[in-house]
């Protein structure tokens, strides 16, 4: 039976299946806890056959990671229509979906370590960060970002990563709150930069002018006003 | 001559000297570009004698990193006196001094990779983050932080790291501006959290009440007011 199934799968199909099985296992436990035997069993094939398609665990891990990275980058894509706050909030929802689906694997990858901290995995993480950066600039309508805008966007991306990692460690705050908070954090970091930089201030004024009274940015400004010293 | 000097150095003294020489080299270039031969030459001893004190480059790298981590943690220590904004600004100044002194080594370490991403180095990085976290809680006067306060403090620490890394990549923004901006970012992230959480709001009101009119937090609030929609 198994042999029959195996024969019907082409090389590319079998590779895709193995990557899918591996990604599922690597997502739910730290990669160094997942063995090739386990991957072979989950795929319903023998250990030597896994090695026929992938020379070792690291190459299978990297292939699984490439698929996850592509999946995540696709979730960043959002139509450039409507208020920016609402767009960013939808992307944050899909980002947390991803983090939720790949929790332990995402933590292990982002915290680094011997099993996961290779040059190839670091380059892949950087490519996803770069995809996020390019998407955000496109939504901001900026082609040639200033050093200060680049800092705000890139440092906010790292804030989103660390917020997701802290969330995974116990899930003590509802993710919906964190998704909205990250949208607010973006506005707050931009505002801090804008307080000292006219180019950032002009960009922020332009963005806020398009925000509806019931959007996430407007809600923040109203609530912050109640915190100001009397 | 050299032999005479060598004989006068005790084991601990020689180890300390080697760690100092190695830290200097690892700070100014990526660790995988630094060879044991180079460390031996800089220390004025033979390559076999280096191996007499450290079994290999990794153990010497980890020893250098432990010294750097201790140095950085000591720079976080700040008397708990005076307004919080000014205290945080002084710590940021010392943090950027450290980043400046160890630039390429700091980048290589924080970006991970085969030469530097071991379990031991990751544990050391986490210990420095934890030292920063403990210091900040002490300054805030908080013993049992809520999940939301913990998130604000830990995610701000990661923001400080990523801001420093982005700064090192070209130094296109004056570091004094970034030091002040990080102090403001802390207030901004706390304010975003406080907008939806009464415990954070009470803490923030308490902290801002002690801020002088010419401190970094007051300056931010004044400047932000000019950005608000008319």
Short mmCIF file of C-alpha atoms in Angstrom, two decimals, chain A residues 111-114 117-119 122 126 129 145-148 150-152 154-156 158-159 162-163 166-167 169 172-174 177-178 180-182 184-185 188-197 201-202 204-205 208 216 219-221 223-224 226-229, chain B residues 111-114 117-119 122 126 129 145-148 150-152 154-156 158-159 162-163 166-167 169 172-174 177-178 180-182 184-185 188-197 201-202 204-205 208 216 219-221 223-224 226-229:
data_model
loop_
_atom_site.label_atom_id
_atom_site.label_comp_id
_atom_site.label_asym_id
_atom_site.label_seq_id
_atom_site.Cartn_x
_atom_site.Cartn_y
_atom_site.Cartn_z
CA UNK A 111 15.61 33.45 19.89
CA UNK A 112 18.36 31.80 17.84
CA UNK A 113 20.55 28.97 19.06
CA UNK A 114 22.65 26.13 17.66
CA UNK A 117 20.98 30.15 14.05
CA UNK A 118 22.68 29.49 10.71
CA UNK A 119 23.62 32.14 8.17
CA UNK A 122 19.33 34.66 9.50
CA UNK A 126 16.12 39.45 7.20
CA UNK A 129 11.83 41.97 7.64
CA UNK A 145 12.72 57.27 2.85
CA UNK A 146 14.80 59.58 5.06
CA UNK A 147 17.13 57.99 7.64
CA UNK A 148 14.61 58.92 10.35
CA UNK A 150 13.69 54.21 7.91
CA UNK A 151 14.55 54.04 11.61
CA UNK A 152 10.91 54.40 12.67
CA UNK A 154 12.52 49.20 10.91
CA UNK A 155 12.51 49.66 14.68
CA UNK A 156 8.71 49.26 14.74
CA UNK A 158 11.46 44.74 15.53
CA UNK A 159 8.95 45.93 18.16
CA UNK A 162 9.41 41.24 20.28
CA UNK A 163 5.78 41.90 21.20
CA UNK A 166 6.52 38.13 24.66
CA UNK A 167 2.89 37.26 23.87
CA UNK A 169 5.53 33.36 26.45
CA UNK A 172 -1.14 36.72 29.31
CA UNK A 173 -2.55 39.58 27.22
CA UNK A 174 -5.31 39.05 24.61
CA UNK A 177 -5.28 44.07 22.35
CA UNK A 178 -1.67 43.63 21.20
CA UNK A 180 -4.32 47.23 18.17
CA UNK A 181 -1.51 48.33 20.50
CA UNK A 182 1.10 47.74 17.78
CA UNK A 184 -0.86 52.62 18.11
CA UNK A 185 2.84 52.05 18.79
CA UNK A 188 3.50 56.84 18.73
CA UNK A 189 7.02 56.11 17.43
CA UNK A 190 6.31 58.19 14.31
CA UNK A 191 5.03 61.02 16.52
CA UNK A 192 8.15 60.96 18.71
CA UNK A 193 10.31 61.21 15.60
CA UNK A 194 8.02 63.89 14.13
CA UNK A 195 8.36 66.00 17.28
CA UNK A 196 11.95 66.76 16.25
CA UNK A 197 11.93 66.31 12.47
CA UNK A 201 5.93 65.76 10.97
CA UNK A 202 4.65 66.55 7.47
CA UNK A 204 2.41 62.19 9.96
CA UNK A 205 0.03 65.15 9.42
CA UNK A 208 -3.60 61.48 10.19
CA UNK A 216 -7.69 53.16 15.64
CA UNK A 219 -9.29 56.49 19.30
CA UNK A 220 -5.73 56.63 20.60
CA UNK A 221 -5.47 60.42 20.40
CA UNK A 223 -7.64 58.41 25.03
CA UNK A 224 -4.16 59.94 25.31
CA UNK A 226 -7.28 62.09 29.09
CA UNK A 227 -3.75 61.23 30.37
CA UNK A 228 -2.28 64.70 29.84
CA UNK A 229 -1.57 66.61 33.05
CA UNK B 111 22.52 39.63 14.33
CA UNK B 112 23.52 36.06 15.25
CA UNK B 113 25.17 33.61 12.91
CA UNK B 114 27.36 30.51 13.04
CA UNK B 117 24.94 32.17 17.86
CA UNK B 118 25.66 29.50 20.47
CA UNK B 119 23.40 28.68 23.41
CA UNK B 122 22.24 33.67 23.69
CA UNK B 126 19.34 37.32 27.80
CA UNK B 129 18.35 42.08 28.92
CA UNK B 145 4.88 44.16 37.45
CA UNK B 146 1.63 43.48 35.60
CA UNK B 147 1.79 41.60 32.27
CA UNK B 148 1.22 44.93 30.47
CA UNK B 150 6.38 43.81 31.67
CA UNK B 151 5.50 43.98 27.96
CA UNK B 152 6.17 47.73 27.79
CA UNK B 154 10.78 44.33 27.69
CA UNK B 155 9.61 45.50 24.27
CA UNK B 156 11.24 48.91 24.86
CA UNK B 158 14.33 45.35 22.33
CA UNK B 159 13.55 48.70 20.68
CA UNK B 162 17.31 47.57 17.32
CA UNK B 163 17.73 51.36 17.35
CA UNK B 166 20.26 50.59 12.91
CA UNK B 167 22.43 53.47 14.14
CA UNK B 169 24.65 50.68 10.11
CA UNK B 172 23.20 58.53 9.66
CA UNK B 173 21.44 60.05 12.68
CA UNK B 174 23.36 61.74 15.55
CA UNK B 177 19.17 62.44 19.05
CA UNK B 178 18.60 58.68 19.30
CA UNK B 180 16.78 61.28 23.66
CA UNK B 181 14.37 59.64 21.22
CA UNK B 182 14.57 56.33 23.10
CA UNK B 184 10.66 59.55 24.51
CA UNK B 185 9.82 56.19 22.98
CA UNK B 188 5.18 56.88 24.23
CA UNK B 189 4.94 53.07 24.56
CA UNK B 190 3.88 53.45 28.20
CA UNK B 191 1.27 56.02 27.16
CA UNK B 192 -0.16 53.73 24.46
CA UNK B 193 -0.50 50.95 27.04
CA UNK B 194 -1.91 53.40 29.60
CA UNK B 195 -4.58 54.54 27.15
CA UNK B 196 -6.29 51.15 27.61
CA UNK B 197 -5.12 50.01 31.05
CA UNK B 201 -2.29 54.97 33.50
CA UNK B 202 -1.89 55.40 37.26
CA UNK B 204 2.37 56.96 34.16
CA UNK B 205 0.55 59.81 35.95
CA UNK B 208 4.99 62.36 34.94
CA UNK B 216 12.94 65.33 28.34
CA UNK B 219 9.70 68.72 26.12
CA UNK B 220 8.11 65.84 24.23
CA UNK B 221 4.57 66.61 25.40
CA UNK B 223 6.25 69.32 20.93
CA UNK B 224 3.63 66.62 20.39
CA UNK B 226 1.96 71.10 18.03
CA UNK B 227 1.32 67.98 15.90
CA UNK B 228 -2.27 67.43 17.05
CA UNK B 229 -4.92 68.20 14.42
#
